[in-house]
Structures are given as structure tokens and as C-alpha cells.
mmCIF file of C-alpha atoms in Angstrom:
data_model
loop_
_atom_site.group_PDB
_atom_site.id
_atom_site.type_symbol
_atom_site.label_atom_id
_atom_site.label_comp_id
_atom_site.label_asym_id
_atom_site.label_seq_id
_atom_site.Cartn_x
_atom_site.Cartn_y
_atom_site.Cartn_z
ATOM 1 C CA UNK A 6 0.000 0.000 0.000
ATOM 2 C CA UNK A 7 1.048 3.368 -0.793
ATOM 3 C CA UNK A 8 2.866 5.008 1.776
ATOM 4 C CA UNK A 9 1.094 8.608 1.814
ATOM 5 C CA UNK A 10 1.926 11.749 2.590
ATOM 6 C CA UNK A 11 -0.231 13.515 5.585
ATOM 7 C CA UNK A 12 -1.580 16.883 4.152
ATOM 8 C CA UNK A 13 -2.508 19.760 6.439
ATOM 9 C CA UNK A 14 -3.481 23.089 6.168
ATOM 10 C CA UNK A 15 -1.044 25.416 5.453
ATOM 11 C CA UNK A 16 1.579 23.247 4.465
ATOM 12 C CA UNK A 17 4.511 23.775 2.958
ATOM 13 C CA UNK A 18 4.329 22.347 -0.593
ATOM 14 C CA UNK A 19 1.046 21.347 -0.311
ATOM 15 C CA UNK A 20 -0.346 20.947 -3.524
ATOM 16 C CA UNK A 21 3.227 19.067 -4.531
ATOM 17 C CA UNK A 22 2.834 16.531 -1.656
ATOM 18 C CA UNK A 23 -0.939 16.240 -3.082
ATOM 19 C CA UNK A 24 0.430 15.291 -6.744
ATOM 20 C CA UNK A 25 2.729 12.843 -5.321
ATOM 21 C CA UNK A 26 0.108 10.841 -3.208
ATOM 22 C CA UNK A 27 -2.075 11.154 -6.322
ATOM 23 C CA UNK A 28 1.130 8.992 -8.065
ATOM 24 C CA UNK A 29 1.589 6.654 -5.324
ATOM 25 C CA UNK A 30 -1.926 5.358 -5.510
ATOM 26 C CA UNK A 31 -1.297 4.825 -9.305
ATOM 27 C CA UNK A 32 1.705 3.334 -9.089
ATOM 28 C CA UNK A 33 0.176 1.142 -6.498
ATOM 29 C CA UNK A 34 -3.033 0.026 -8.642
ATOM 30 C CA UNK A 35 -0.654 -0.465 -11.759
ATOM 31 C CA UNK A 36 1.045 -2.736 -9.656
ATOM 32 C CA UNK A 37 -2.307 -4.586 -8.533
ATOM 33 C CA UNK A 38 -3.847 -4.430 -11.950
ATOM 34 C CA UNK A 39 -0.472 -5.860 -13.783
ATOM 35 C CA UNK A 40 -0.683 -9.086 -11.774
ATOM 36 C CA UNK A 41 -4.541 -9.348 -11.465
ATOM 37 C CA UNK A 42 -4.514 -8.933 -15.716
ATOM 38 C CA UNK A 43 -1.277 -11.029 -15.874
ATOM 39 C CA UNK A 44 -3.178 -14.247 -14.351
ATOM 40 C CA UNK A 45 -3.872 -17.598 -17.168
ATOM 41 C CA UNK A 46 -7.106 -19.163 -15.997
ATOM 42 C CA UNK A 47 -7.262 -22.874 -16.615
ATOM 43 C CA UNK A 48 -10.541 -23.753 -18.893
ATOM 44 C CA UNK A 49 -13.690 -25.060 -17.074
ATOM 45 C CA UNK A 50 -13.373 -28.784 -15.730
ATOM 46 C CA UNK A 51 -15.289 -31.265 -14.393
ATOM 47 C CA UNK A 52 -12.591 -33.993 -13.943
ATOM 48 C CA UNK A 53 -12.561 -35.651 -10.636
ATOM 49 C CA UNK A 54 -15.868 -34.299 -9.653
ATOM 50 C CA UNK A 55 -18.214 -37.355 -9.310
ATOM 51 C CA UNK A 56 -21.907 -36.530 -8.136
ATOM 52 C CA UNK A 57 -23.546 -39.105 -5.903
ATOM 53 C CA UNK A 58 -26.352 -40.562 -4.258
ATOM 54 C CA UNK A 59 -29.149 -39.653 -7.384
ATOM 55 C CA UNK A 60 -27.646 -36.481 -7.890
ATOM 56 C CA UNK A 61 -26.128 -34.826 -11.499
ATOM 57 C CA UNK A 62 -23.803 -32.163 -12.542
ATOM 58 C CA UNK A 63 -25.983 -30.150 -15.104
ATOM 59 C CA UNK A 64 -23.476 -27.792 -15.680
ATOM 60 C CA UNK A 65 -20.268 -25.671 -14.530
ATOM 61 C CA UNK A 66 -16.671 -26.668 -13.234
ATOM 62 C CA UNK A 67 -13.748 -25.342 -12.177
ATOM 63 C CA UNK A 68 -11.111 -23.391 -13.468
ATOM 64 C CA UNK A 69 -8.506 -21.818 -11.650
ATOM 65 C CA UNK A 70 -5.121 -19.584 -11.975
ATOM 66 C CA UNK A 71 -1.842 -19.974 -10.584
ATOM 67 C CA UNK A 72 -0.765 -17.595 -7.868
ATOM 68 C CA UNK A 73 3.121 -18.338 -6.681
ATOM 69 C CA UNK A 74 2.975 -22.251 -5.415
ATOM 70 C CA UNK A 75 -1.304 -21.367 -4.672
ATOM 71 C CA UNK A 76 -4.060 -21.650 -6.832
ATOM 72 C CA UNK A 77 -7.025 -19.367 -6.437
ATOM 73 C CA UNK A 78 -9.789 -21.576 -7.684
ATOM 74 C CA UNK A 79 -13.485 -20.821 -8.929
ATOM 75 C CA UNK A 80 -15.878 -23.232 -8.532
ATOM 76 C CA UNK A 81 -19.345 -22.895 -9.972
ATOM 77 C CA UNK A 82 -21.632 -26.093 -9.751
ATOM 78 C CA UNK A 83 -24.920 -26.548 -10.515
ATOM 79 C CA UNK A 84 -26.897 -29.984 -9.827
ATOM 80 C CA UNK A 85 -29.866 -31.438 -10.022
ATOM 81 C CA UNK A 86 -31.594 -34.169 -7.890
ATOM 82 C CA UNK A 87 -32.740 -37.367 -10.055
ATOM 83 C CA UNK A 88 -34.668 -39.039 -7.875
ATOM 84 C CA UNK A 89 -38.137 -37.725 -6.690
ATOM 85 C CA UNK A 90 -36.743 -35.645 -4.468
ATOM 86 C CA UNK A 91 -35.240 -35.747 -0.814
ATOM 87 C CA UNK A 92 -36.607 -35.374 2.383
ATOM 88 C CA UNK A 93 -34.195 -34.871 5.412
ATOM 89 C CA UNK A 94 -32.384 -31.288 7.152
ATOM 90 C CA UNK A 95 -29.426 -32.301 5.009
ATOM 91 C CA UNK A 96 -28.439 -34.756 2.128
ATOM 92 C CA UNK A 97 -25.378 -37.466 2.147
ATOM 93 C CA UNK A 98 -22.916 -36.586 -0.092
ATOM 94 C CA UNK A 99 -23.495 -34.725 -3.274
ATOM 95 C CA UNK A 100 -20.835 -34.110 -5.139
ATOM 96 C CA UNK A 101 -16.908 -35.468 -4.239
ATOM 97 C CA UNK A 102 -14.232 -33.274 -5.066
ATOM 98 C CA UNK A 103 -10.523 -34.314 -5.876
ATOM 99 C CA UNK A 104 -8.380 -32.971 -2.934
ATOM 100 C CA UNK A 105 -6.343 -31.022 -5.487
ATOM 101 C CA UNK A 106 -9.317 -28.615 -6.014
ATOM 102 C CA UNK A 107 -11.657 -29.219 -3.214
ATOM 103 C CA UNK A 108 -13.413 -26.554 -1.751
ATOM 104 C CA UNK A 109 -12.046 -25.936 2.177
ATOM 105 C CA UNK A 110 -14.029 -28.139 4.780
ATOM 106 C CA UNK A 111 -16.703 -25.777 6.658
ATOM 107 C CA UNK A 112 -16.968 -23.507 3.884
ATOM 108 C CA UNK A 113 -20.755 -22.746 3.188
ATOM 109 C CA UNK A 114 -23.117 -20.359 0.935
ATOM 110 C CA UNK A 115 -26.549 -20.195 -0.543
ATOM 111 C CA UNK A 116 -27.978 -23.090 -2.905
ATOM 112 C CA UNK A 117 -31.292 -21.892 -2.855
ATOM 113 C CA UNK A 118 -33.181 -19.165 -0.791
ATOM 114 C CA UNK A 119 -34.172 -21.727 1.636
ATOM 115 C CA UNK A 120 -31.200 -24.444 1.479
ATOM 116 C CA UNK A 121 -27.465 -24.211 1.885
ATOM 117 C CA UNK A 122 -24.462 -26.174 0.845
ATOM 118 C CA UNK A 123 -21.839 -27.195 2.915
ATOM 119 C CA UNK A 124 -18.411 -28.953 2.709
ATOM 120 C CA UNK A 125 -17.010 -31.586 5.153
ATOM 121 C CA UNK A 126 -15.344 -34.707 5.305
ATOM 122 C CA UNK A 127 -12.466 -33.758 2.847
ATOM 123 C CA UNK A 128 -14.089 -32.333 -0.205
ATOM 124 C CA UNK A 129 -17.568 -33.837 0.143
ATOM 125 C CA UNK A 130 -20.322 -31.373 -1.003
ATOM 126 C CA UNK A 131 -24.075 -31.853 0.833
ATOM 127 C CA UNK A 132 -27.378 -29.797 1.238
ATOM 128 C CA UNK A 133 -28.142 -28.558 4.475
ATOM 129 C CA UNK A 134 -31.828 -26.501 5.496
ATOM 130 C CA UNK A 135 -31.098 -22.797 6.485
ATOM 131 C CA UNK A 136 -33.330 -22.790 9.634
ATOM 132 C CA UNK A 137 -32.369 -26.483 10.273
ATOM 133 C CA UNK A 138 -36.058 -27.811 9.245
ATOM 134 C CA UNK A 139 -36.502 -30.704 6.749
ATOM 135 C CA UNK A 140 -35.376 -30.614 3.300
ATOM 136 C CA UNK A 141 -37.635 -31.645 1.027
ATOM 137 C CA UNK A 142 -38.191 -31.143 -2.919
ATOM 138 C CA UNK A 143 -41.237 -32.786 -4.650
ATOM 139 C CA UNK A 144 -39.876 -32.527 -7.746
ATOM 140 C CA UNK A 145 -36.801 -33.357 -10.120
ATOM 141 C CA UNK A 146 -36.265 -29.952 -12.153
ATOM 142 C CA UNK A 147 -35.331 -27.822 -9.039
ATOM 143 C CA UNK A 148 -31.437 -27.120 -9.588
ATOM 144 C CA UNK A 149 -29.136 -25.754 -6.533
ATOM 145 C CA UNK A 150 -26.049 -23.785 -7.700
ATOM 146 C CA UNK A 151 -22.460 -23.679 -5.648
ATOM 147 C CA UNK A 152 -20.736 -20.683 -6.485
ATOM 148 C CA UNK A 153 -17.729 -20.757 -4.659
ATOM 149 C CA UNK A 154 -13.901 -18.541 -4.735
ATOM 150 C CA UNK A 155 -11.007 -20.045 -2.172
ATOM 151 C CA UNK A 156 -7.279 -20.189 -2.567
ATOM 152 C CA UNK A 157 -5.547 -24.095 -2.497
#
């Protein structure tokens, strides 16, 4: 981060010391912007990803880009249930995840306005009610998404 010079009233130079914050700051975002535009992306995958238990991977992946010996990794799933639904406050296992690009155990978000995901046990995705009551889905065309941004 830029390190800026305080201006006060009255200061000596003033509007110099002014300018030369101004060029800090974009120096700085040049900086941030050449290695933010100078990530590769990998294309889209599925591989390793293997949905379970009666449910499908309609569409998405993951793709992610190297940063030093990391890899800040995208994931955005979205599955469908096969079967006639599900009744339960959560779902076994989902989707499994290769280690490599798994998302981080105890990481959660929104699947639907009433139902969460959640990952535990090393990579395994499952459903989870918001308010803890039963899950339950009458029907096969409902899709959950997983949109999901972590660092391996």
C-alpha cells in the first residue's frame, strides 16, 4: 500500500505533496492491476468431480489460476436431484471433489433461498436446510447452484 503523505493546512508544498500521493496510488493500482490482468485461468473442468447418491452435474466446473505455489480456484456447480426428491435437514454426499481442487471443509453459501451447501469430510459437497427444518423437494427440475472462490 502506498505510503502517503499527511496533508494539512497550510503546508509547505502542499499541492506538490498532493500530486505525489495522487502517483503513489497509481503506481500502487498499476502494480495490482499488472498481476490481477497477468493471471492464465485454466478452462472449465469437471474432472474428478463425481456426483452421488441420485444427484447430477448439469453444468459448470472449475477453473482456476496460478498464484506463486497457490491456486485461487473458482468453482461454480450446478446440480440437479434425479430421484423424486429428498426429504431430510441435510443430504449425504453430493458431489466429491478431488483434494487437489476441493473446496475448504466448513466452507458454506446459498444453494437456494431456503437451502445451503456445505463442505465436510475432505471435499464432500451436501445440502443442508437454512433454519435447520426438513429438506424436502417434490420434484426433479429444481437445480441448486455452488458458487464458490477459495485459494488451495
Amino acid at each position: 500500500m502506498a505510503d502517503l503523505t499527511k496533508i494539512v493546512s497550510g503546508m509547505q508544498s502542499g499541492p506538490e505533496e498532493i500530486w505525489s500521493n495522487f502517483e503513489k496510488i497509481n503506481q500502487d493500482l498499476e502494480n495490482i492491476g499488472g498481476t490481477v490482468d497477468g493471471l492464465t485461468w485454466s478452462a472449465q473442468s469437471r474432472d474428478g468431480l463425481v456426483a452421488q447418491n441420485g444427484w447430477r452435474i448439469m453444468g459448470g466446473g472449475y477453473s482456476y489460476a496460478r498464484v506463486g505455489n497457490r491456486k485461487l480456484v473458482v468453482m461454480d456447480l450446478f446440480l440437479s436431484n434425479e430421484n423424486q426428491g429428498f426429504k431430510g435437514n441435510s443430504t449425504p454426499t453430493v458431489v466429491s471433489m478431488p483434494k487437489e481442487f476441493s473446496i475448504p471443509d466448513n466452507y458454506q453459501g446459498e444453494a437456494r433461498p431456503d437451502i445451503n451447501w456445505l463442505v465436510m469430510g475432505g471435499g464432500n459437497l451436501s445440502f443442508t436446510r437454512r433454519d435447520g427444518g426438513a429438506v424436502w423437494d417434490s420434484n426433479n427440475s429444481s437445480m441448486y447452484s455452488v458458487h464458490a472462490t477459495y485459494v488451495k
